[in-house]
Coordinates of N, CA and C in Angstrom, one line a residue:
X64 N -36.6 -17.3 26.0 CA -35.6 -18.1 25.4 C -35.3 -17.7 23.9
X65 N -36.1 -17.6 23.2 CA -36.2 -17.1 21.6 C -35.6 -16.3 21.7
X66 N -35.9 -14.5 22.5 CA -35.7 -13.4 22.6 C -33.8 -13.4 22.8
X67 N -33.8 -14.4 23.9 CA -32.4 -14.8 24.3 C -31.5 -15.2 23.0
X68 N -31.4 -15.9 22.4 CA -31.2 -16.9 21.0 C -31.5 -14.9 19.4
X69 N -32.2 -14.7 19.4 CA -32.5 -14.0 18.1 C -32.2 -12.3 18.5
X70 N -32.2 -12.2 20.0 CA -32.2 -10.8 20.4 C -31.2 -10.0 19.8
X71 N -31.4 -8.0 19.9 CA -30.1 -7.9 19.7 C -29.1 -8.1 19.9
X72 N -27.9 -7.8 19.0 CA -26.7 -8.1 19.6 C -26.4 -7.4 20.1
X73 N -25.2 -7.5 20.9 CA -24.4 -6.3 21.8 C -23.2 -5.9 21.0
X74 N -23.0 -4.4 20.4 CA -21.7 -4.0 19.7 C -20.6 -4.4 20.4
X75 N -19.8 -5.2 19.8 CA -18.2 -5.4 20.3 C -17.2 -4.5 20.8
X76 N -16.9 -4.1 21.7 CA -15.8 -2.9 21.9 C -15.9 -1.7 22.2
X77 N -17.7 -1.2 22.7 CA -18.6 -0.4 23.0 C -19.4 -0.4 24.2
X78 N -19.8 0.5 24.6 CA -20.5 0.5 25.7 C -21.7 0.5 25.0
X79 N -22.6 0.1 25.6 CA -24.2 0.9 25.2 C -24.2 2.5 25.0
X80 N -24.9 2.7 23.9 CA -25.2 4.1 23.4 C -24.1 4.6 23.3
X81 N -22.6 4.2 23.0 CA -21.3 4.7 22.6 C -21.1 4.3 20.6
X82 N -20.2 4.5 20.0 CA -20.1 4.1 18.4 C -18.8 3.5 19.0
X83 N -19.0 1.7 18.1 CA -17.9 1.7 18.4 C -16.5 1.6 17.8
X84 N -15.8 1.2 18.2 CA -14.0 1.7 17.7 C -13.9 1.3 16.5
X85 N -13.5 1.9 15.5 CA -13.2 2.0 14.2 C -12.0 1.1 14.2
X86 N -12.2 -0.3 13.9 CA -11.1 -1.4 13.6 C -10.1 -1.3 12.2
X87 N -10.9 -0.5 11.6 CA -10.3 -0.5 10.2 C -8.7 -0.4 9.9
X88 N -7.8 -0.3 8.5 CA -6.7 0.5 8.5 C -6.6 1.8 9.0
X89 N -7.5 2.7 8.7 CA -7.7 4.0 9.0 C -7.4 4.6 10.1
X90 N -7.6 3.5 11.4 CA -7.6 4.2 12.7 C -6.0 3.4 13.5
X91 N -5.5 2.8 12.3 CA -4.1 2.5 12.6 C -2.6 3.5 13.6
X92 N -2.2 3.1 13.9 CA -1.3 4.5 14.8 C 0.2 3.1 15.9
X93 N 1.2 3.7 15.3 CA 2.3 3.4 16.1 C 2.4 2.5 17.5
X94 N 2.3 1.1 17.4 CA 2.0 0.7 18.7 C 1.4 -0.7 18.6
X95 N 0.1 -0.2 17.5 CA -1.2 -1.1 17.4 C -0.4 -2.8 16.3
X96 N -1.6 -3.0 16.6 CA -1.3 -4.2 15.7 C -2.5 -4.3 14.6
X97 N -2.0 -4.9 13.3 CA -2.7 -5.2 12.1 C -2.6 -6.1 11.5
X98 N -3.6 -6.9 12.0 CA -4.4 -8.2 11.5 C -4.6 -8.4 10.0
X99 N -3.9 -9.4 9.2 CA -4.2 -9.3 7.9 C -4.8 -10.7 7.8
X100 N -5.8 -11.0 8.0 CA -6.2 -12.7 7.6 C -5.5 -13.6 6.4
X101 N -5.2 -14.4 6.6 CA -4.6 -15.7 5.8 C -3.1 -14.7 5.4
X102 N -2.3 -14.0 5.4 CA -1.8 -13.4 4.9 C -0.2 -13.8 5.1
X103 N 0.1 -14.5 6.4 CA 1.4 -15.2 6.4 C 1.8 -16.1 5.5
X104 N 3.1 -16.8 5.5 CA 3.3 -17.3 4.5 C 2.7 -19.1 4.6
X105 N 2.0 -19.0 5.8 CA 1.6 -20.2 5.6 C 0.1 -20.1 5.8
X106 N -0.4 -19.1 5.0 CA -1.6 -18.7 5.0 C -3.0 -18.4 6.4
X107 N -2.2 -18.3 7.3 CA -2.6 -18.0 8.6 C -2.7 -16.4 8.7
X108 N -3.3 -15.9 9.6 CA -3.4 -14.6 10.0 C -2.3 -14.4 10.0
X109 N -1.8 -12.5 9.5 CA -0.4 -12.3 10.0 C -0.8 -10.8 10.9
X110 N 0.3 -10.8 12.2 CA 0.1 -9.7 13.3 C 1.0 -9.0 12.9
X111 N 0.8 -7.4 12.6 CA 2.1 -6.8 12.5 C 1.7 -5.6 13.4
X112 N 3.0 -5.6 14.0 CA 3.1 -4.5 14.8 C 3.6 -3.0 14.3
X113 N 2.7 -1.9 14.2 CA 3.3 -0.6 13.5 C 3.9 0.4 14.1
X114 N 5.4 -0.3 13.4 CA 6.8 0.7 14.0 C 6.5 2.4 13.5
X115 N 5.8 2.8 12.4 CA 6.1 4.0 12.1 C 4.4 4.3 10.9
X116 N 4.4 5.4 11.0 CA 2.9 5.6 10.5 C 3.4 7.0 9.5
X117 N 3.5 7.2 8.5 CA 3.8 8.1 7.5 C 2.7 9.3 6.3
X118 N 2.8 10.1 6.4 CA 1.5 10.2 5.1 C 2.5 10.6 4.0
X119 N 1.6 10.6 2.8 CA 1.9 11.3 1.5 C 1.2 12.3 0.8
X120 N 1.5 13.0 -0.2 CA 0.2 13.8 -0.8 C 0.5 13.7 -2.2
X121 N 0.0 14.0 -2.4 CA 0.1 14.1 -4.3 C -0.7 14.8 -4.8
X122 N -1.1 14.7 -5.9 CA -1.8 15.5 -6.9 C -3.6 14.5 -7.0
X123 N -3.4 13.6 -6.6 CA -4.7 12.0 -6.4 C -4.8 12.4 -5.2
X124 N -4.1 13.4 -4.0 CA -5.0 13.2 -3.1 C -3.7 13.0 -1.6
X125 N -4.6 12.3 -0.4 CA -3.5 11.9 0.3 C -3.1 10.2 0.6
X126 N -2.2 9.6 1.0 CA -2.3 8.1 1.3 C -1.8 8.0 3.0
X127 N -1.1 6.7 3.4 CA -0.9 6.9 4.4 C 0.0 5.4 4.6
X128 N 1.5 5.6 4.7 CA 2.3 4.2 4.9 C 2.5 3.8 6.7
X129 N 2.4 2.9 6.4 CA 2.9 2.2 8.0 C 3.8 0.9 7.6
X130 N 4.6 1.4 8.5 CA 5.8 0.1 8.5 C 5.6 -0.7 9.4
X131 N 5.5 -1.7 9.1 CA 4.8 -2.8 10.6 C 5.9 -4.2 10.3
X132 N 6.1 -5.1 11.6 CA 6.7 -5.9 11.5 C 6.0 -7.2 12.1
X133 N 6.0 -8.4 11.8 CA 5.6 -9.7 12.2 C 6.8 -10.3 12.2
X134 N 7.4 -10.4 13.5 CA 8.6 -11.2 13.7 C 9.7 -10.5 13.3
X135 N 10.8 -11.5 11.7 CA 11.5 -11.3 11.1 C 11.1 -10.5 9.8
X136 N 9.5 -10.5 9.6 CA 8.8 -10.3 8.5 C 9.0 -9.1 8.3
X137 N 9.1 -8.0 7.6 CA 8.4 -6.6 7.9 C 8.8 -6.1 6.2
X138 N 7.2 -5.0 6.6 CA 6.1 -4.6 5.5 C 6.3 -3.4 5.5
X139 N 5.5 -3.0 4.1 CA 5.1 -1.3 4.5 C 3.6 -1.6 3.9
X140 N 2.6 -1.0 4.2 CA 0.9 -1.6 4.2 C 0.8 0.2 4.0
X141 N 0.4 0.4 2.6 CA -0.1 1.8 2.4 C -1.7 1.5 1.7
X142 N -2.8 2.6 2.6 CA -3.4 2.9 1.9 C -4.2 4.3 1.5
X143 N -5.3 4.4 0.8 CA -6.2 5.7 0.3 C -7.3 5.3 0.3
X144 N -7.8 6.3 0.1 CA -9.2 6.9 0.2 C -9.8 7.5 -1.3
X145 N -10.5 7.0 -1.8 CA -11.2 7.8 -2.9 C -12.7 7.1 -3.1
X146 N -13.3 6.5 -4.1 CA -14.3 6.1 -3.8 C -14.8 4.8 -3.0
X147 N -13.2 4.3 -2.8 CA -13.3 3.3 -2.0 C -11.9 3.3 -1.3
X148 N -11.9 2.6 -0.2 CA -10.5 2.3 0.6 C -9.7 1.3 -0.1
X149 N -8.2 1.7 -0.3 CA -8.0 1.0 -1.4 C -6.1 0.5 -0.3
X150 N -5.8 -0.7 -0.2 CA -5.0 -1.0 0.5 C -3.4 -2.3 -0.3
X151 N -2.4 -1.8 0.0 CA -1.2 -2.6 -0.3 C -0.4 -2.9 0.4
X152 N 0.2 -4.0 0.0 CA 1.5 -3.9 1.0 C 2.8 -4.5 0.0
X153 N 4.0 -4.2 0.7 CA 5.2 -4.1 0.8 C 5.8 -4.7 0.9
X154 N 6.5 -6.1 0.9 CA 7.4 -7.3 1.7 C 8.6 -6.0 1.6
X155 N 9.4 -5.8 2.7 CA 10.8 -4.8 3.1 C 11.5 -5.8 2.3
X156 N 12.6 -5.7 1.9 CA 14.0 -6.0 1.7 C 14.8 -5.0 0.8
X157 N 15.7 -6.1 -0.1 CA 16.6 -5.2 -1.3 C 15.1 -5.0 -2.7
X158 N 15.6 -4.0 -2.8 CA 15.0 -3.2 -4.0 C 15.3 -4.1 -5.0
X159 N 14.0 -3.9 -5.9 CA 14.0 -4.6 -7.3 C 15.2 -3.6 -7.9
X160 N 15.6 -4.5 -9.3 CA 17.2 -3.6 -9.9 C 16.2 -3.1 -11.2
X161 N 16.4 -2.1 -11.6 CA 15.2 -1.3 -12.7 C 15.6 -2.5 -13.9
X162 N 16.9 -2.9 -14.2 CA 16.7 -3.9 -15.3 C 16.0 -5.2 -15.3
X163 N 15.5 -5.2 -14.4 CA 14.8 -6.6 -13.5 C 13.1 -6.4 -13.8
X164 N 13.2 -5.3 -14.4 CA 11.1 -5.1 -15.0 C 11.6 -4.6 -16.3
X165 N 12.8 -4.8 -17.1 CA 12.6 -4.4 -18.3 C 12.5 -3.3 -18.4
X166 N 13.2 -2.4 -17.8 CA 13.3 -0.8 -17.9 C 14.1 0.1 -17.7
X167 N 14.3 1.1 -18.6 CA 15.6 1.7 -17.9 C 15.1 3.6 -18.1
X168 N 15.7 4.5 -17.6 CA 15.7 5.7 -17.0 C 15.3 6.8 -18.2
X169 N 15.8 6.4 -19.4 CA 15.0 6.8 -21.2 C 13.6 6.6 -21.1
X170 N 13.3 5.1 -20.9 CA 12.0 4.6 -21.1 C 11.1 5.4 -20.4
X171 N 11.5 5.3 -18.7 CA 10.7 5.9 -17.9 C 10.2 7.7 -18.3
X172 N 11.2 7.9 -18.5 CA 11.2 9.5 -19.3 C 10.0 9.7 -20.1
X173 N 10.3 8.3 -21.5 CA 9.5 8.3 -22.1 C 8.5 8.2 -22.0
X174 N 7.8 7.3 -21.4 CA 6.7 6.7 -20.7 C 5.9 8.2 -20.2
X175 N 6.7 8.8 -19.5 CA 6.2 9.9 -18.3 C 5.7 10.9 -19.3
X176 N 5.9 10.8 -20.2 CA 6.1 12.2 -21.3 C 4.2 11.8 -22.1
X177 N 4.5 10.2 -22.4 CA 3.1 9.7 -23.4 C 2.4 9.7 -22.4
X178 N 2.2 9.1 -21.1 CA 1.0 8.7 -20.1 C 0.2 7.3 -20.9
X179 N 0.8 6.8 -22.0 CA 0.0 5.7 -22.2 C -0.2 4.2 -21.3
X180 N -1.5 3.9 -21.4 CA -1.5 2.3 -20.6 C -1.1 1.5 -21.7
X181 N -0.7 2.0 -22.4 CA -0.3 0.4 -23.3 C 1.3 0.2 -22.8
X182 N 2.0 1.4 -22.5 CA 3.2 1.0 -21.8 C 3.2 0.0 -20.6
X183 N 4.6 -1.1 -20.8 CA 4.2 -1.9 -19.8 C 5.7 -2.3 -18.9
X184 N 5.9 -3.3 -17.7 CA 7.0 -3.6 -17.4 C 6.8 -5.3 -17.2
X185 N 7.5 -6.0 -17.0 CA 7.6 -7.5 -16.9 C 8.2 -7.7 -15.6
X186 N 7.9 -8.4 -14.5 CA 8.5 -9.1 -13.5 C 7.8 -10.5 -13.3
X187 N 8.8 -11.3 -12.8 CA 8.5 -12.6 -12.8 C 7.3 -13.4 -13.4
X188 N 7.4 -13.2 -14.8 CA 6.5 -13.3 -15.8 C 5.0 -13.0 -16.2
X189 N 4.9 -11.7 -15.2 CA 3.9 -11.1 -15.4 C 3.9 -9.9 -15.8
X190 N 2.7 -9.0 -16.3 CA 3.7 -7.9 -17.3 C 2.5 -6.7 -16.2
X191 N 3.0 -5.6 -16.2 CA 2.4 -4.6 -15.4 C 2.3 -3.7 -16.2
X192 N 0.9 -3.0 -16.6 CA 0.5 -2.0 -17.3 C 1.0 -0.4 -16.4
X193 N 1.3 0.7 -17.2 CA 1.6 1.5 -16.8 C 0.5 2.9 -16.2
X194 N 0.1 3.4 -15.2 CA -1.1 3.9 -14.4 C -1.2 5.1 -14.8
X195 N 0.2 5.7 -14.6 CA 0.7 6.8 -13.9 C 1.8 7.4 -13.4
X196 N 2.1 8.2 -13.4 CA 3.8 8.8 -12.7 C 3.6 10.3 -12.3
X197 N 3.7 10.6 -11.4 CA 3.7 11.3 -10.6 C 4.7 12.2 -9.4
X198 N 5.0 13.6 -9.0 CA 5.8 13.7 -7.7 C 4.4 13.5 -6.8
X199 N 5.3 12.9 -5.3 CA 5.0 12.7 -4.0 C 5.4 13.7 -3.0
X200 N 4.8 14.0 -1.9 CA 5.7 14.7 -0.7 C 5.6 13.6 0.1
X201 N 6.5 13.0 0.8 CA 6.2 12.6 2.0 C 6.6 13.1 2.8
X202 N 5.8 12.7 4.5 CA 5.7 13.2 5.3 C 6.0 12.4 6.4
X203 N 7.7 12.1 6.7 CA 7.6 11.3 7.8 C 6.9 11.6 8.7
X204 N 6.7 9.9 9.5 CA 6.2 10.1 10.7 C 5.1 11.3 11.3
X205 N 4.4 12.2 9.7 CA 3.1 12.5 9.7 C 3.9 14.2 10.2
X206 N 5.2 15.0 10.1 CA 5.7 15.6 10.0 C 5.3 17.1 9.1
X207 N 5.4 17.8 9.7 CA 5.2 18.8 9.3 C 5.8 18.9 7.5
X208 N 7.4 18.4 7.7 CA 8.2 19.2 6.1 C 7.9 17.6 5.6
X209 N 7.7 18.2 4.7 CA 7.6 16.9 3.4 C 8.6 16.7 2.6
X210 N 9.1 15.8 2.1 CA 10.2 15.5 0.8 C 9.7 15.0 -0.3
X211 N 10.4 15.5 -1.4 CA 10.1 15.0 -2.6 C 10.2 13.8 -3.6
X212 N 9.8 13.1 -3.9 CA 10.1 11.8 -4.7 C 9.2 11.8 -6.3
X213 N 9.7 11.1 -7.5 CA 9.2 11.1 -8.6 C 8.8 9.3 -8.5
X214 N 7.2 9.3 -8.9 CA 7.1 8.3 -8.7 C 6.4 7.3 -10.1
X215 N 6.5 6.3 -10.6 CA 5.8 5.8 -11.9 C 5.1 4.4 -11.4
X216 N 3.8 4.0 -11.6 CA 2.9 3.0 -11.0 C 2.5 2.2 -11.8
X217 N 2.7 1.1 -12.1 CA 2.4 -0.2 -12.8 C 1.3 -1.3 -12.0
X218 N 0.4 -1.8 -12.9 CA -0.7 -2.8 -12.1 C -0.9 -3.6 -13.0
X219 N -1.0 -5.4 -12.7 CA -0.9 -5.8 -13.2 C -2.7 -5.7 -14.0
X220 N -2.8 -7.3 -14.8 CA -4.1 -6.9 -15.6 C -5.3 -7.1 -14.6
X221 N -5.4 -7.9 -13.1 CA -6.4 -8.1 -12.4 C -6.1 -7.3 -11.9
X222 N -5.3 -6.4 -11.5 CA -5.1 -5.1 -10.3 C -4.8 -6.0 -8.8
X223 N -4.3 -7.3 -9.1 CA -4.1 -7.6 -7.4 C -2.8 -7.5 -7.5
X224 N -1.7 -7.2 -8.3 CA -0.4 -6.7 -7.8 C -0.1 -5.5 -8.8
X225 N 1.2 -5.0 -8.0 CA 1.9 -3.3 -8.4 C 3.2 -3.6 -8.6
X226 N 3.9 -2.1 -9.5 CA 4.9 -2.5 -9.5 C 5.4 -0.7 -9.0
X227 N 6.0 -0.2 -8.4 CA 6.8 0.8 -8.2 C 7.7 1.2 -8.5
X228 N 7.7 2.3 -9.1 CA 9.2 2.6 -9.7 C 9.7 4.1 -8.6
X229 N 10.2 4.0 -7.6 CA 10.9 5.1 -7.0 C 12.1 6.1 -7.5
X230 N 12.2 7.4 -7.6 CA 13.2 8.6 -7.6 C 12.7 9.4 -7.0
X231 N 13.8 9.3 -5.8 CA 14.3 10.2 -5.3 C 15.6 11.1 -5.5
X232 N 15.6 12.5 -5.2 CA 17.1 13.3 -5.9 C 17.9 12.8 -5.4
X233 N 19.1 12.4 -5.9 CA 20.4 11.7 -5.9 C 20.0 10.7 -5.2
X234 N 19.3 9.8 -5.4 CA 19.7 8.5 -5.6 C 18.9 7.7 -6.6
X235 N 19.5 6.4 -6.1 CA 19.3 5.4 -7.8 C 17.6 5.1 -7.8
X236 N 17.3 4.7 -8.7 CA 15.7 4.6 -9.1 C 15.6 3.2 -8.1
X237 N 14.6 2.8 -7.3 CA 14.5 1.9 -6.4 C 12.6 1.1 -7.1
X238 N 12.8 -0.1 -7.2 CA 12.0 -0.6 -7.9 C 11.0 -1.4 -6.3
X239 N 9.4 -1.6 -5.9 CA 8.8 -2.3 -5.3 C 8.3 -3.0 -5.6
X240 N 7.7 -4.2 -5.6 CA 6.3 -5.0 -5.9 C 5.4 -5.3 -4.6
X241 N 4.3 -4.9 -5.0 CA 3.0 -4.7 -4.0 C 1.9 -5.7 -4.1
X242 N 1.3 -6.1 -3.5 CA 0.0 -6.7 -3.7 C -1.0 -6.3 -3.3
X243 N -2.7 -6.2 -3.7 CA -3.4 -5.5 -3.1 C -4.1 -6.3 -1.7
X244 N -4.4 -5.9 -1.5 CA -5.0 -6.3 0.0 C -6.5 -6.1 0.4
X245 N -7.9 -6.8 0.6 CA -9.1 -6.3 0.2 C -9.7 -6.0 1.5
X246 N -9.9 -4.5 2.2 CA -10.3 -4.5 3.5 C -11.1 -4.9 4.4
X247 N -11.4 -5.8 3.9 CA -12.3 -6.9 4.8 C -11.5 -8.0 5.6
X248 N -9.9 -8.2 5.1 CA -9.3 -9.0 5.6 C -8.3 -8.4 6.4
X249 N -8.8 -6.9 6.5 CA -7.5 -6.2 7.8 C -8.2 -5.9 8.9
X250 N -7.5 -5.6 9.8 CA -8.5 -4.9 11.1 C -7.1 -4.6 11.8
X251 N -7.6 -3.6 13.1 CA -6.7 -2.9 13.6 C -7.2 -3.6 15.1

């Protein structure tokens, strides 16, 4: 009875003597669904289904976007890899307007030229320190040719939200806000 009650457990989703399935973001792919706990808007688990799976590369390395939808909801949930697995997401809609974080296309220049963190942006009364700016390739749909984008990264002072500043050639500078996401509350 004890032995019964305290014994090992049996791995979830595994055979005996098999490893089992990597639930993580990592093993995410076109199809699946991703569990974000408390994450809807009424703080309940949110299910999204991933329409499209993307990588990027940079000069930091690689990341990896997936566009996933819950319902009417839909996200883009990008993460990396460095010393730790590091995860965001995306509410889709209309793009932030660059005047809308206190910034305009001089600044950004400027900014890109100093690299200082004392540079900063303001959205909805919180102010975002400046990371970084960078080009990207992406790689739709994990595609061979990659495209180019100029990118500049703002975090706020706890690091649980971002702010994105997008350029791409010929078109307008497209602004995101992100929140981080802590991988203990995703699974695939």
């Amino acid at each position: 009875m004890i032995r019964s009650l305290f014994g090992k457990k049996k791995r979830r989703g595994a055979k005996p003597g098999e490893t089992p399935k990597d639930d993580s973001i990592r093993s995410a792919g076109v199809g699946d669904v991703v569990v974000i706990s408390g994450f809807s808007p009424t703080f309940d688990d949110a299910y999204f289904i991933v329409e499209s799976k993307s990588r990027l590369e940079s000069a930091f390395g690689k990341s990896y976007e997936l566009t996933a939808v819950d319902g009417d909801r839909k996200v883009s949930i990008e993460w990396s890899e460095g010393d730790d697995l590091l995860i965001s997401v995306t509410e889709y809609g209309e793009t932030i307007p660059l005047s809308d974080i206190g910034a305009d296309q001089d600044a950004l220049t400027r900014w890109d030229d100093q690299k200082s963190t004392e540079n900063l942006v303001e959205y909805q009364g919180q102010r975002y320190y400046y990371k970084n700016s960078y080009e990207v390739l992406y790689f739709k749909d994990e595609g061979p040719e990659g495209e180019g984008f100029y990118m500049w990264e703002f975090g706020s002072e706890d690091e649980e939200r971002g702010i994105s500043v997008v350029k791409w050639e010929g078109m307008p500078f497209e602004v995101y806000a992100s929140v981080a996401v802590s991988p203990h509350v995703v699974r695939v």
